[in-house]
Amino acid sequence: MTVRSDNANKLIFGSGTSLTVQPNITDPQPALYQLTSPKSSDTSVCLLTDFDSSNKYANSNDSTVLEMMTMESKSYGAVIWGSKSSFNCTNAFQQNIVNLTQPSGSTCKVKDVKQSFETDKDLNLMNMFLIFLRVIFLKTAGFNLLMTLRLWSN
């Protein structure tokens, strides 16, 4: 018996027996974000998160789409971008948002598009402080190792 994998979620055993693994997302709550740059740019970027893999989204011909799956949260995310003049988030995902139904029967509303996505300044400061502490630790460990080797060589 041979086992062969055609793609990430489908296995075929021998000649005909196949196993398809479908994720079981119990409570998807899709969200749509429009990412903007503080500098003026001609590119508009949209992020659709936490949707079920069985729902396919529509995209325009002049835009680029990247789809990914996050194993930790067991949900999908999609990034789509294109020129600001020819595309916006609500049009890019409009068909999909209407079809994205939650188990309760409610649908994700196009009007819930968030117009900005900002990082937390405190989080950035904490990350920089952590990097600083790691550099100090590595310098200390390297200096101690160098001095120990120097003492052993004498």
Coordinates of N, CA and C in Angstrom, one line a residue:
M1 N 0.8 -1.2 0.0 CA 0.0 0.0 0.0 C 0.9 1.2 0.0
T2 N 0.6 2.2 -0.9 CA 1.3 3.4 -0.9 C 0.4 4.6 -0.5
V3 N 1.0 5.6 0.1 CA 0.3 6.7 0.6 C 0.9 7.9 -0.2
R4 N 0.0 8.7 -0.8 CA 0.4 9.8 -1.6 C -0.4 11.0 -1.2
S5 N 0.2 12.2 -1.2 CA -0.5 13.4 -0.8 C -0.6 14.3 -2.0
D6 N -1.8 14.7 -2.5 CA -2.0 15.6 -3.6 C -1.9 17.0 -3.2
N7 N -2.4 17.4 -2.0 CA -2.3 18.7 -1.5 C -2.3 18.6 0.0
A8 N -2.4 19.7 0.7 CA -2.2 19.7 2.2 C -3.2 19.0 3.0
N9 N -4.5 18.9 2.5 CA -5.5 18.3 3.3 C -6.1 17.1 2.7
K10 N -5.5 16.4 1.8 CA -6.1 15.2 1.1 C -5.0 14.1 1.0
L11 N -5.3 12.9 1.5 CA -4.4 11.8 1.3 C -5.1 10.7 0.5
I12 N -4.4 10.0 -0.3 CA -4.9 8.9 -1.1 C -4.1 7.6 -0.8
F13 N -4.9 6.6 -0.3 CA -4.2 5.3 0.1 C -4.5 4.3 -1.0
G14 N -3.4 3.9 -1.6 CA -3.5 2.8 -2.6 C -4.2 3.3 -3.9
S15 N -5.2 2.6 -4.3 CA -5.9 2.9 -5.6 C -7.3 3.2 -5.3
G16 N -7.6 4.4 -4.7 CA -9.0 4.8 -4.6 C -9.5 5.2 -3.3
T17 N -8.9 4.7 -2.2 CA -9.4 5.2 -0.9 C -8.7 6.5 -0.6
S18 N -9.5 7.5 -0.3 CA -9.0 8.8 0.0 C -9.5 9.3 1.3
L19 N -8.7 10.2 1.9 CA -9.0 10.8 3.2 C -8.9 12.3 3.0
T20 N -10.0 13.0 3.3 CA -9.9 14.5 3.2 C -10.2 15.0 4.6
V21 N -9.3 15.9 5.1 CA -9.5 16.5 6.4 C -10.1 17.8 6.3
Q22 N -11.2 18.1 6.8 CA -11.9 19.4 6.8 C -11.8 20.0 8.2
P23 N -11.4 21.3 8.3 CA -11.3 21.9 9.6 C -12.7 22.2 10.1
N24 N -12.9 22.1 11.4 CA -14.2 22.3 12.0 C -14.1 23.6 12.8
I25 N -14.5 24.7 12.2 CA -14.5 26.0 12.9 C -15.9 26.2 13.5
T26 N -15.9 26.2 14.8 CA -17.2 26.2 15.4 C -17.9 27.6 15.4
D27 N -17.1 28.7 15.6 CA -17.7 30.0 15.6 C -16.9 31.0 14.9
P28 N -16.9 31.0 13.5 CA -16.1 31.9 12.8 C -16.7 33.3 12.9
Q29 N -15.9 34.3 13.1 CA -16.3 35.7 13.1 C -15.5 36.5 12.2
P30 N -15.8 36.5 10.9 CA -14.9 37.1 9.9 C -14.9 38.6 10.1
A31 N -13.7 39.2 9.9 CA -13.5 40.6 10.0 C -12.8 41.1 8.8
L32 N -13.1 42.3 8.3 CA -12.5 42.9 7.1 C -11.8 44.2 7.5
Y33 N -10.5 44.3 7.2 CA -9.7 45.5 7.5 C -9.2 46.1 6.3
Q34 N -9.2 47.4 6.2 CA -8.5 48.1 5.1 C -7.3 48.7 5.7
L35 N -6.1 48.3 5.2 CA -4.8 48.7 5.7 C -4.4 49.9 4.9
T36 N -4.1 51.0 5.6 CA -3.6 52.2 4.9 C -2.2 52.6 5.4
S37 N -1.5 53.2 4.5 CA -0.2 53.7 4.8 C -0.2 55.2 5.2
P38 N 0.6 55.6 6.2 CA 0.6 57.0 6.5 C 1.2 57.8 5.4
K39 N 2.0 57.3 4.6 CA 2.5 57.9 3.4 C 1.5 57.7 2.3
S40 N 1.4 58.6 1.4 CA 0.5 58.5 0.2 C 1.0 57.4 -0.7
S41 N 0.2 56.4 -1.0 CA 0.6 55.3 -1.8 C -0.6 55.0 -2.7
D42 N -0.3 54.5 -3.9 CA -1.4 54.1 -4.8 C -1.9 52.7 -4.6
T43 N -1.4 52.0 -3.6 CA -1.8 50.7 -3.3 C -2.8 50.6 -2.2
S44 N -3.9 49.9 -2.4 CA -4.9 49.7 -1.3 C -4.8 48.2 -0.9
V45 N -4.7 48.0 0.4 CA -4.6 46.6 0.9 C -5.8 46.3 1.8
C46 N -6.4 45.1 1.6 CA -7.5 44.6 2.4 C -7.1 43.3 3.0
L47 N -7.5 43.1 4.3 CA -7.3 41.9 5.0 C -8.6 41.3 5.5
L48 N -8.9 40.1 5.1 CA -10.1 39.4 5.6 C -9.6 38.3 6.5
T49 N -10.1 38.2 7.7 CA -9.6 37.3 8.7 C -10.7 36.4 9.3
D50 N -10.3 35.3 9.8 CA -11.2 34.4 10.6 C -12.4 34.0 9.8
F51 N -12.2 33.4 8.6 CA -13.3 32.9 7.8 C -13.1 31.4 7.6
D52 N -14.2 30.7 7.3 CA -14.1 29.2 7.1 C -13.6 28.9 5.7
S53 N -12.8 27.8 5.6 CA -12.2 27.5 4.4 C -13.2 27.1 3.3
S54 N -14.4 26.7 3.7 CA -15.3 26.3 2.6 C -15.9 27.4 1.9
N55 N -15.8 28.6 2.4 CA -16.3 29.8 1.7 C -15.2 30.4 0.8
K56 N -15.5 30.5 -0.5 CA -14.5 31.1 -1.4 C -14.9 32.5 -1.6
Y57 N -13.9 33.3 -1.8 CA -14.1 34.8 -2.0 C -13.8 35.1 -3.5
A58 N -14.4 36.2 -3.9 CA -14.3 36.7 -5.2 C -13.2 37.8 -5.2
N59 N -12.5 37.9 -6.3 CA -11.5 38.9 -6.5 C -11.6 39.5 -7.9
S60 N -11.1 40.7 -8.0 CA -11.1 41.4 -9.3 C -9.8 40.9 -10.1
N61 N -9.9 41.1 -11.4 CA -8.8 40.6 -12.3 C -7.5 41.4 -12.1
D62 N -7.6 42.7 -11.8 CA -6.4 43.5 -11.7 C -5.8 43.6 -10.3
S63 N -6.1 42.7 -9.4 CA -5.6 42.7 -8.1 C -4.9 41.4 -7.8
T64 N -4.1 41.4 -6.7 CA -3.3 40.3 -6.3 C -3.9 39.7 -5.0
V65 N -4.0 38.4 -4.9 CA -4.6 37.8 -3.7 C -3.6 36.8 -3.2
L66 N -3.5 36.8 -1.9 CA -2.7 35.8 -1.1 C -3.6 35.2 -0.1
E67 N -3.7 33.9 -0.1 CA -4.5 33.2 0.9 C -3.6 32.3 1.8
M68 N -3.9 32.3 3.1 CA -3.1 31.5 4.0 C -4.0 30.9 5.1
M69 N -3.5 29.9 5.7 CA -4.2 29.3 6.8 C -3.3 29.3 8.1
T70 N -4.0 29.7 9.2 CA -3.3 29.7 10.5 C -3.7 28.5 11.2
M71 N -2.8 27.6 11.6 CA -3.1 26.4 12.3 C -3.5 26.6 13.7
E72 N -3.0 27.6 14.4 CA -3.3 27.9 15.8 C -4.8 28.2 16.0
S73 N -5.3 29.1 15.1 CA -6.7 29.5 15.3 C -7.7 28.7 14.5
K74 N -7.1 27.8 13.6 CA -8.0 27.0 12.7 C -8.9 27.8 11.9
S75 N -8.4 28.9 11.4 CA -9.2 29.8 10.5 C -8.4 30.3 9.4
Y76 N -9.0 30.8 8.4 CA -8.3 31.3 7.2 C -8.2 32.8 7.2
G77 N -7.2 33.3 6.5 CA -7.1 34.8 6.3 C -6.7 35.0 4.8
A78 N -7.1 36.1 4.3 CA -6.8 36.4 2.9 C -6.4 37.9 2.8
V79 N -5.4 38.2 2.0 CA -4.9 39.5 1.8 C -5.1 39.8 0.3
I80 N -5.7 40.9 0.0 CA -5.9 41.3 -1.4 C -5.4 42.8 -1.6
W81 N -4.7 43.1 -2.7 CA -4.3 44.4 -2.9 C -4.4 44.8 -4.3
G82 N -4.5 46.1 -4.6 CA -4.5 46.6 -5.9 C -4.4 48.1 -5.9
S83 N -4.6 48.7 -7.1 CA -4.6 50.2 -7.2 C -5.8 50.8 -6.5
K84 N -5.5 51.9 -5.8 CA -6.6 52.6 -5.1 C -7.7 53.1 -6.1
S85 N -7.3 53.5 -7.3 CA -8.2 54.1 -8.2 C -9.2 53.0 -8.8
S86 N -8.8 51.8 -8.8 CA -9.6 50.8 -9.5 C -10.2 49.7 -8.5
F87 N -10.0 49.9 -7.2 CA -10.5 48.8 -6.3 C -10.6 49.3 -4.9
N88 N -11.5 48.8 -4.1 CA -11.6 49.0 -2.7 C -12.1 47.7 -2.0
C89 N -12.0 47.7 -0.7 CA -12.2 46.5 0.1 C -13.6 45.9 -0.1
T90 N -14.6 46.8 0.0 CA -16.0 46.4 0.0 C -16.3 45.7 -1.4
N91 N -15.8 46.2 -2.5 CA -16.0 45.6 -3.8 C -15.3 44.3 -3.9
A92 N -14.1 44.2 -3.4 CA -13.2 43.0 -3.5 C -13.8 41.8 -2.9
F93 N -14.4 42.0 -1.7 CA -15.0 40.9 -0.9 C -16.5 40.9 -0.8
Q94 N -17.2 41.7 -1.6 CA -18.6 41.9 -1.5 C -19.3 40.6 -1.6
Q95 N -19.1 39.8 -2.7 CA -19.7 38.6 -2.9 C -19.5 37.6 -1.8
N96 N -18.2 37.6 -1.3 CA -17.9 36.6 -0.3 C -18.5 37.0 1.1
I97 N -18.5 38.3 1.4 CA -19.0 38.7 2.7 C -20.5 38.4 2.8
V98 N -21.2 38.5 1.7 CA -22.6 38.1 1.7 C -22.8 36.6 2.0
N99 N -21.9 35.8 1.4 CA -22.0 34.4 1.5 C -21.4 33.8 2.8
L100 N -20.6 34.6 3.5 CA -20.0 34.2 4.8 C -21.0 34.2 5.9
T101 N -21.6 33.0 6.1 CA -22.7 33.0 7.1 C -22.1 32.2 8.3
Q102 N -22.5 32.8 9.5 CA -22.1 32.1 10.7 C -23.1 31.1 11.1
P103 N -22.8 30.2 12.0 CA -23.7 29.1 12.4 C -25.1 29.7 12.8
S104 N -25.1 30.9 13.4 CA -26.3 31.4 13.9 C -27.2 31.9 12.7
G105 N -26.7 32.0 11.5 CA -27.4 32.4 10.4 C -27.2 33.9 10.0
S106 N -26.5 34.6 10.9 CA -26.2 36.0 10.6 C -25.1 36.1 9.6
T107 N -25.0 37.2 8.8 CA -24.0 37.4 7.8 C -23.1 38.5 8.2
C108 N -21.9 38.4 7.7 CA -20.9 39.5 8.0 C -21.3 40.7 7.2
K109 N -21.3 41.9 7.8 CA -21.8 43.1 7.1 C -20.7 43.8 6.4
V110 N -20.9 44.3 5.2 CA -19.9 45.0 4.5 C -19.7 46.4 5.2
K111 N -20.6 46.9 5.9 CA -20.5 48.2 6.5 C -19.5 48.2 7.7
D112 N -19.1 47.0 8.1 CA -18.2 46.9 9.3 C -16.8 47.0 8.9
V113 N -16.5 47.5 7.7 CA -15.1 47.6 7.3 C -14.4 48.7 8.1
K114 N -13.3 48.3 8.8 CA -12.5 49.2 9.6 C -11.6 50.0 8.6
Q115 N -11.5 51.3 8.7 CA -10.8 52.1 7.8 C -9.3 52.2 8.1
S116 N -8.9 51.8 9.3 CA -7.5 51.9 9.7 C -7.1 50.8 10.6
F117 N -5.8 50.5 10.6 CA -5.2 49.4 11.3 C -3.9 50.0 11.9
E118 N -3.8 50.3 13.2 CA -2.6 50.8 13.7 C -2.0 49.9 14.7
T119 N -0.7 49.9 14.8 CA 0.0 49.1 15.8 C 0.0 49.8 17.1
D120 N 0.2 49.1 18.2 CA 0.2 49.6 19.5 C 1.6 50.1 19.8
K121 N 1.7 51.4 20.2 CA 3.0 52.0 20.5 C 3.7 51.4 21.7
D122 N 2.9 51.0 22.7 CA 3.5 50.4 23.9 C 4.1 49.0 23.5
L123 N 3.4 48.3 22.7 CA 3.9 47.0 22.3 C 5.2 47.1 21.5
N124 N 5.3 48.1 20.6 CA 6.5 48.4 19.9 C 7.7 48.7 20.8
L125 N 7.4 49.6 21.9 CA 8.4 50.0 22.8 C 8.9 48.7 23.6
M126 N 7.9 47.9 24.0 CA 8.3 46.7 24.8 C 9.1 45.7 23.9
N127 N 8.8 45.6 22.7 CA 9.6 44.8 21.8 C 11.1 45.3 21.6
M128 N 11.2 46.6 21.5 CA 12.5 47.2 21.4 C 13.3 47.0 22.7
F129 N 12.7 47.1 23.8 CA 13.3 46.9 25.1 C 13.8 45.5 25.3
L130 N 12.9 44.5 24.8 CA 13.3 43.1 24.9 C 14.5 42.8 24.0
I131 N 14.5 43.4 22.8 CA 15.7 43.2 21.9 C 16.9 43.8 22.6
F132 N 16.8 44.9 23.2 CA 18.0 45.5 23.9 C 18.5 44.6 25.0
L133 N 17.6 44.0 25.8 CA 18.0 43.1 26.9 C 18.6 41.9 26.3
R134 N 18.2 41.4 25.2 CA 18.8 40.2 24.6 C 20.2 40.5 24.1
V135 N 20.4 41.6 23.5 CA 21.7 42.0 23.1 C 22.7 42.1 24.3
I136 N 22.2 42.7 25.4 CA 23.1 42.9 26.6 C 23.4 41.5 27.1
F137 N 22.4 40.6 27.1 CA 22.6 39.2 27.6 C 23.7 38.5 26.8
L138 N 23.5 38.6 25.4 CA 24.5 37.9 24.5 C 25.9 38.5 24.7
K139 N 26.0 39.8 24.9 CA 27.3 40.4 25.1 C 27.9 39.9 26.4
T140 N 27.1 39.8 27.4 CA 27.6 39.3 28.7 C 28.1 37.9 28.6
A141 N 27.2 37.0 28.0 CA 27.6 35.6 27.9 C 28.9 35.5 27.1
G142 N 29.0 36.2 26.0 CA 30.2 36.1 25.2 C 31.4 36.6 25.9
F143 N 31.3 37.7 26.7 CA 32.5 38.2 27.4 C 32.9 37.1 28.5
N144 N 31.9 36.5 29.2 CA 32.2 35.5 30.2 C 32.9 34.3 29.6
L145 N 32.4 33.9 28.4 CA 33.0 32.7 27.7 C 34.5 33.1 27.3
L146 N 34.7 34.2 26.8 CA 36.0 34.7 26.4 C 37.0 34.7 27.6
M147 N 36.5 35.3 28.7 CA 37.4 35.4 29.8 C 37.7 34.0 30.4
T148 N 36.7 33.1 30.4 CA 36.9 31.7 30.9 C 37.9 31.0 30.1
L149 N 37.8 31.1 28.8 CA 38.8 30.4 27.9 C 40.2 31.0 28.0
R150 N 40.2 32.3 28.3 CA 41.5 32.9 28.5 C 42.2 32.5 29.8
L151 N 41.4 32.3 30.8 CA 41.9 31.8 32.1 C 42.4 30.4 32.0
W152 N 41.7 29.6 31.2 CA 42.0 28.2 31.1 C 43.3 28.0 30.3
S153 N 43.5 28.9 29.3 CA 44.7 28.8 28.5 C 46.0 29.2 29.2
N154 N 45.9 29.9 30.3 CA 47.1 30.3 31.1 C 47.5 29.2 32.0

